[in-house]
C-alpha cells in the first residue's frame, strides 16, 4: 500500500475566495470481499480504501467514508475555496489502517 | 377528389420522414468528428457520454496510471545486459511515434506476425537478456499502453499486402468463421449489427484502435487478445491463448478494419 500510485491536481493559482476543483485518483484494486478465488473457492477478503480526507493547511476541508461498491482505481473531485495560499493534503486510508498521502500547493493571488 | 387528398397527405408525410432521417444522418457525420472515418466508427462513438468524458480527460482516465508505470519501466535497466528500453530507443515520444499504427508486423525470423507485446518480449529476451513478461501482467500492459500511447491521434495503417497477405487472409477467415455453441462469427455482431443491442450492451464495430483499453467491467487495463478471448467465450467457444498466432492474425485483420481511425490508447470503455 505504501507504494500505491496517486495523482492529485489543483489549480496552480486561484483568486481569493474563488471556488476551485480538486481532483484525486489512486491506483487500488478495491477488493469488495464478495469475490471467490476461482481455484480454491475461498472468499477473497475485503480490501478497500474506506476513508478519504483532504486537509488544507492542517484543517480538514473534505471527508468521506467509502464502501465496497466503489470502483477500482477510484477518482474523486470536490470543490473548495481558499482565502490564503497553502497545501492541500489528500489522505487515503485502507482496511489495514495504512494511510497514503499526496499533496499539492495552491497559490492564492 | 377525397381519394386524391389522402394520397397527397400520405406522400407529404413520407417526404417529411425522409427529411428527418437525412437530417439525422447529417448530424451523425459531424458529431463523431475524428472518431469516424468513412463508415468506420471508433468504439468511442458507441460509448456513453460519461465514459467518453473519462477517456478524454487525461487526469480522470485511470489508464494513464499504466502510462506512467510504462514510462518508469521504459527507463529501468534490467537483465544480464543491464539495458533498458531507453538504452536503444532513447526517447519514446520520438522513437515509438507511429508504432501503434503499423503493428502487427511481419517478422521474417519468426515466420509469422508479431504484435507490440511480442516485440516487447523479443527485445527483453534478445537485447536485454531479461525474462520475458507474462501477457496480461501489469508490466506488459503498462509497457504496451505506453508504447501505443505515443501514437495517439495518428491514423491506423497496417500493411496487409505482400508477405503479410496469407496472414491477413487467415485473420479474415477467422473473423467470418462461425464458432462456438451459438454458432456466431465476429462479423455477425460487428459487421451486421453494430449499434444494435446484445442484452444491455450496445454492439460496436469492434475496432481495435483504443487498445489496450481500460474497461470499466475489468476495472483495469486489458489487451485486445483478452477482449478476443472474452468474445469467444461469450459465443460458447473455447478461446485461443493470448498471444497465439490465430489471435495475432485476427488482430491484424481487425486493425485493417479500423484503418484510418485515430489511435486512442488508452481508451476507456464500459
XYZ file of C-alpha atoms in Angstrom:
379
model
C 0.000 0.000 0.000
C 2.867 2.268 0.728
C 3.709 2.195 -2.948
C 0.175 2.908 -4.171
C 0.276 5.382 -7.005
C -1.633 8.579 -6.588
C -2.371 11.541 -8.796
C -3.682 14.811 -7.472
C -4.465 18.072 -9.171
C -5.432 21.543 -8.036
C -5.120 24.792 -9.961
C -1.689 26.367 -9.534
C -3.136 29.678 -8.617
C -6.603 30.918 -7.744
C -8.136 34.219 -6.779
C -9.032 34.782 -3.175
C -12.418 33.278 -2.432
C -12.673 31.651 -5.849
C -14.216 28.182 -5.947
C -11.796 25.672 -7.451
C -11.894 21.978 -8.178
C -9.524 19.496 -6.564
C -9.062 16.104 -8.211
C -7.534 12.953 -6.772
C -7.015 9.456 -8.096
C -5.369 6.420 -6.534
C -4.419 3.071 -8.021
C -6.119 0.497 -5.862
C -7.894 -2.735 -6.674
C -10.725 -2.125 -4.155
C -11.338 -5.798 -3.438
C -15.001 -5.971 -2.421
C -14.925 -9.113 -0.305
C -17.696 -10.620 -2.443
C -15.412 -12.395 -4.874
C -14.304 -16.007 -4.612
C -10.934 -17.370 -5.613
C -11.539 -19.315 -8.817
C -9.221 -22.172 -7.883
C -9.800 -22.668 -4.173
C -13.371 -21.401 -3.909
C -12.456 -19.358 -0.863
C -13.650 -15.814 -0.400
C -11.153 -13.132 -1.251
C -11.012 -10.929 1.847
C -12.274 -7.385 1.565
C -9.558 -4.845 1.000
C -10.717 -1.365 0.104
C -9.992 2.220 0.902
C -12.605 3.119 3.474
C -11.762 6.735 4.153
C -10.679 9.663 2.088
C -9.960 13.072 3.534
C -8.405 16.316 2.439
C -6.741 18.888 4.632
C -5.851 22.431 3.759
C -3.104 23.934 5.868
C -3.787 21.291 8.524
C -7.520 21.928 8.636
C -9.864 19.262 7.324
C -11.889 20.525 4.380
C -13.263 17.306 2.952
C -14.002 13.853 4.364
C -15.790 10.808 3.042
C -16.370 7.181 4.013
C -16.055 4.699 1.192
C -17.821 1.369 0.807
C -17.347 -1.770 -1.300
C -19.425 -0.554 -4.264
C -16.774 1.986 -5.218
C -14.844 1.033 -8.356
C -11.196 0.127 -8.586
C -8.749 2.995 -9.092
C -11.206 5.466 -7.547
C -11.282 9.026 -8.793
C -12.792 11.794 -6.729
C -13.196 15.501 -7.235
C -14.579 18.155 -4.935
C -14.777 21.904 -4.756
C -13.126 24.178 -2.265
C -12.490 27.834 -1.603
C -9.227 29.268 -0.314
C -8.525 32.593 1.315
C -4.784 32.100 1.667
C -2.015 30.129 -0.095
C -1.310 26.711 1.263
C -1.000 22.982 0.750
C -3.827 20.571 0.141
C -3.034 17.172 1.637
C -5.040 14.215 0.348
C -5.225 11.100 2.538
C -6.467 7.643 1.698
C -6.910 5.070 4.490
C -7.331 1.380 3.701
C -8.837 -1.554 5.593
C -5.473 -2.434 7.098
C -5.274 1.025 8.616
C -2.492 2.220 6.360
C -2.567 5.744 5.052
C -1.260 7.136 1.800
C -0.744 10.840 1.396
C -0.282 13.136 -1.526
C -0.133 16.893 -1.537
C -0.469 19.805 -3.899
C 0.168 23.509 -3.495
C -2.385 26.204 -4.103
C -1.247 29.757 -4.637
C -3.813 32.395 -3.753
C -3.210 35.556 -5.722
C -61.138 14.082 -55.016
C -61.131 12.814 -51.483
C -59.008 9.907 -52.545
C -56.512 12.256 -54.155
C -56.249 14.316 -50.988
C -55.487 11.235 -48.911
C -52.774 10.261 -51.307
C -51.289 13.721 -51.213
C -51.178 13.745 -47.434
C -49.513 10.375 -47.437
C -46.795 11.486 -49.813
C -46.210 14.633 -47.752
C -45.799 12.515 -44.683
C -43.361 10.260 -46.474
C -41.343 13.259 -47.631
C -41.242 14.590 -44.103
C -39.902 11.301 -42.766
C -37.170 11.223 -45.387
C -36.130 14.752 -44.494
C -35.928 13.908 -40.808
C -33.889 10.806 -41.485
C -31.471 12.703 -43.707
C -31.167 15.468 -41.158
C -30.245 12.931 -38.503
C -27.649 11.380 -40.797
C -26.002 14.706 -41.460
C -25.803 15.287 -37.711
C -24.159 11.949 -37.152
C -21.290 12.682 -39.529
C -20.327 15.907 -37.770
C -20.914 14.684 -34.271
C -18.304 11.927 -34.364
C -15.552 14.098 -35.816
C -12.205 12.340 -35.953
C -13.727 9.229 -34.389
C -15.363 8.361 -37.667
C -13.620 7.667 -40.959
C -15.887 6.877 -43.910
C -18.232 4.229 -42.490
C -15.830 3.144 -39.791
C -16.683 4.278 -36.290
C -14.486 4.012 -33.237
C -15.920 2.294 -30.176
C -15.742 5.769 -28.637
C -18.828 6.787 -30.605
C -20.842 3.945 -29.081
C -19.803 4.740 -25.509
C -21.956 6.816 -23.185
C -21.113 10.484 -22.646
C -19.905 9.706 -19.127
C -17.477 7.067 -20.365
C -16.256 9.352 -23.140
C -15.583 12.070 -20.610
C -13.406 9.765 -18.516
C -11.336 8.892 -21.575
C -10.870 12.422 -22.829
C -9.656 13.854 -19.513
C -6.077 12.641 -19.081
C -6.298 13.127 -15.364
C -9.535 11.267 -14.863
C -8.588 8.451 -17.261
C -7.457 5.699 -14.889
C -5.421 4.036 -17.641
C -2.988 6.954 -17.510
C -1.591 5.280 -14.372
C -0.428 2.465 -16.634
C 1.113 5.005 -18.984
C 3.079 6.445 -16.042
C 4.134 2.940 -14.979
C 5.184 2.196 -18.534
C 7.325 5.310 -18.653
C 9.123 4.244 -15.470
C 9.722 0.757 -16.891
C 10.985 2.253 -20.153
C 13.924 3.793 -18.308
C 14.584 0.871 -15.973
C 17.639 -1.253 -16.833
C 17.061 -4.977 -16.449
C 18.536 -8.352 -17.370
C 22.117 -9.552 -17.825
C 22.821 -6.903 -20.433
C 21.615 -4.322 -17.901
C 19.904 -2.362 -20.618
C 16.617 -0.529 -20.572
C 14.289 0.191 -23.473
C 15.733 3.705 -23.467
C 19.297 2.383 -23.977
C 18.443 1.565 -27.587
C 15.309 3.542 -28.323
C 16.088 6.756 -26.404
C 13.049 8.978 -26.116
C 9.850 7.004 -26.612
C 7.988 10.139 -27.673
C 10.140 10.126 -30.829
C 11.167 6.529 -31.412
C 7.782 4.951 -30.672
C 5.734 7.515 -32.552
C 3.597 5.745 -35.136
C 4.408 2.251 -33.879
C 0.830 1.509 -32.862
C -0.402 2.332 -36.354
C 1.700 -0.320 -38.129
C 1.576 -3.295 -35.732
C 1.019 -6.272 -36.043
C 4.012 -6.572 -38.349
C 5.559 -9.479 -40.204
C 8.683 -10.939 -38.580
C 10.820 -12.886 -41.068
C 12.755 -14.578 -38.273
C 9.605 -15.918 -36.636
C 7.917 -16.514 -39.972
C 4.690 -15.067 -38.583
C 3.076 -11.852 -37.434
C 4.127 -10.147 -34.219
C 2.202 -7.625 -32.194
C 3.581 -4.984 -29.841
C 3.527 -7.387 -26.880
C 5.538 -9.946 -28.826
C 8.028 -7.297 -29.907
C 8.496 -6.185 -26.310
C 9.309 -9.728 -25.238
C 11.665 -10.226 -28.201
C 13.531 -7.108 -27.083
C 13.583 -8.320 -23.498
C 14.956 -11.776 -24.223
C 17.329 -10.950 -27.094
C 18.626 -7.465 -26.334
C 18.235 -7.132 -22.592
C 18.800 -10.810 -21.778
C 15.949 -10.471 -19.314
C 12.988 -12.699 -18.571
C 10.010 -12.167 -20.855
C 6.943 -10.625 -19.248
C 3.795 -12.670 -18.901
C 0.994 -11.493 -21.150
C -1.649 -9.513 -19.230
C 0.829 -8.879 -16.407
C 0.883 -5.340 -15.093
C 4.342 -4.716 -16.568
C 3.409 -5.977 -20.024
C 0.205 -3.949 -20.104
C 1.946 -0.835 -18.823
C 4.664 -1.065 -21.484
C 2.210 -1.845 -24.283
C -0.023 1.051 -23.291
C 2.985 3.349 -23.014
C 4.341 2.378 -26.440
C 0.981 2.597 -28.204
C 0.116 5.818 -26.394
C 2.958 7.580 -28.269
C 0.913 7.270 -31.469
C -2.266 8.745 -30.053
C -4.253 10.564 -32.701
C -2.371 9.024 -35.622
C -4.387 7.003 -38.160
C -4.239 3.199 -38.090
C -2.368 1.981 -41.138
C -1.273 -1.673 -41.099
C 0.370 -3.327 -44.083
C -1.719 -6.178 -45.470
C -0.146 -6.990 -48.838
C 2.991 -8.826 -49.977
C 4.356 -11.325 -47.483
C 1.653 -10.335 -44.992
C -1.194 -11.352 -47.319
C -1.574 -15.007 -46.171
C -1.755 -13.913 -42.513
C -4.279 -11.236 -43.388
C -6.398 -13.843 -45.200
C -6.161 -16.151 -42.179
C -7.331 -13.329 -39.934
C -10.194 -12.522 -42.268
C -11.226 -16.159 -42.385
C -11.232 -16.305 -38.591
C -13.374 -13.171 -38.500
C -16.106 -14.634 -40.688
C -15.994 -18.195 -39.406
C -18.858 -19.338 -37.192
C -17.738 -20.776 -33.878
C -18.974 -21.959 -30.509
C -22.341 -23.337 -29.432
C -24.021 -20.117 -30.505
C -22.550 -20.580 -33.984
C -21.653 -16.931 -34.364
C -18.822 -15.294 -36.255
C -17.258 -11.972 -35.262
C -18.945 -10.404 -38.299
C -22.453 -11.323 -37.151
C -22.237 -8.792 -34.365
C -19.628 -6.304 -35.523
C -20.381 -6.089 -39.256
C -24.101 -6.875 -39.428
C -25.334 -5.370 -36.158
C -23.216 -2.533 -34.798
C -25.444 -0.093 -32.939
C -27.827 -2.908 -32.087
C -28.142 -4.330 -28.640
C -26.876 -7.511 -27.112
C -28.860 -7.632 -23.907
C -27.986 -4.349 -22.222
C -24.818 -3.765 -24.224
C -24.622 -1.724 -27.379
C -22.638 -3.551 -30.033
C -19.830 -1.571 -31.594
C -17.958 -2.211 -34.798
C -15.332 -3.957 -32.706
C -12.494 -1.610 -33.630
C -9.110 -2.066 -32.005
C -7.749 1.491 -32.178
C -8.123 2.123 -28.429
C -6.390 -0.998 -27.144
C -5.031 -1.828 -24.632
C -8.102 -0.250 -23.158
C -9.373 0.420 -19.668
C -12.611 -1.489 -19.372
C -14.863 -0.469 -16.535
C -16.020 -4.083 -16.347
C -12.459 -5.307 -15.890
C -11.605 -2.425 -13.568
C -8.178 -2.373 -15.185
C -6.383 -2.235 -18.482
C -6.617 -5.237 -20.800
C -5.197 -6.253 -24.169
C -7.032 -6.869 -27.426
C -6.332 -10.587 -27.019
C -8.115 -10.574 -23.689
C -11.067 -8.979 -25.463
C -10.932 -11.667 -28.186
C -10.974 -14.348 -25.510
C -13.982 -12.715 -23.879
C -15.861 -12.561 -27.202
C -15.058 -16.196 -27.980
C -16.223 -17.316 -24.547
C -19.476 -15.414 -24.987
C -20.329 -17.402 -28.100
C -19.525 -20.526 -26.048
C -16.366 -21.350 -27.947
C -13.087 -22.428 -26.395
C -10.874 -19.349 -26.670
C -7.349 -19.461 -28.036
C -4.420 -18.442 -25.868
C -3.485 -14.780 -25.628
C -0.513 -14.214 -27.910
C -1.453 -17.160 -30.154
C -0.895 -16.980 -33.894
C -4.662 -17.173 -34.519
C -5.336 -14.091 -32.428
C -2.358 -12.207 -33.825
C -3.680 -12.742 -37.363
C -7.106 -11.663 -36.185
C -5.553 -8.596 -34.575
C -4.098 -7.724 -37.974
C -7.444 -8.090 -39.709
C -9.242 -6.046 -37.056
C -6.565 -3.337 -37.260
C -7.146 -3.190 -41.031
C -10.909 -2.931 -40.500
C -10.233 0.218 -38.479
C -7.793 1.731 -40.995
C -7.731 5.478 -40.766
C -9.223 5.618 -37.279
C -7.074 7.511 -34.778
C -5.132 5.535 -32.181
C -6.855 6.258 -28.855
C -4.691 4.253 -26.473
C -5.517 4.216 -23.639
C -9.238 4.250 -24.357
C -11.956 3.788 -21.745
C -14.897 1.510 -22.484
C -17.745 0.024 -20.487
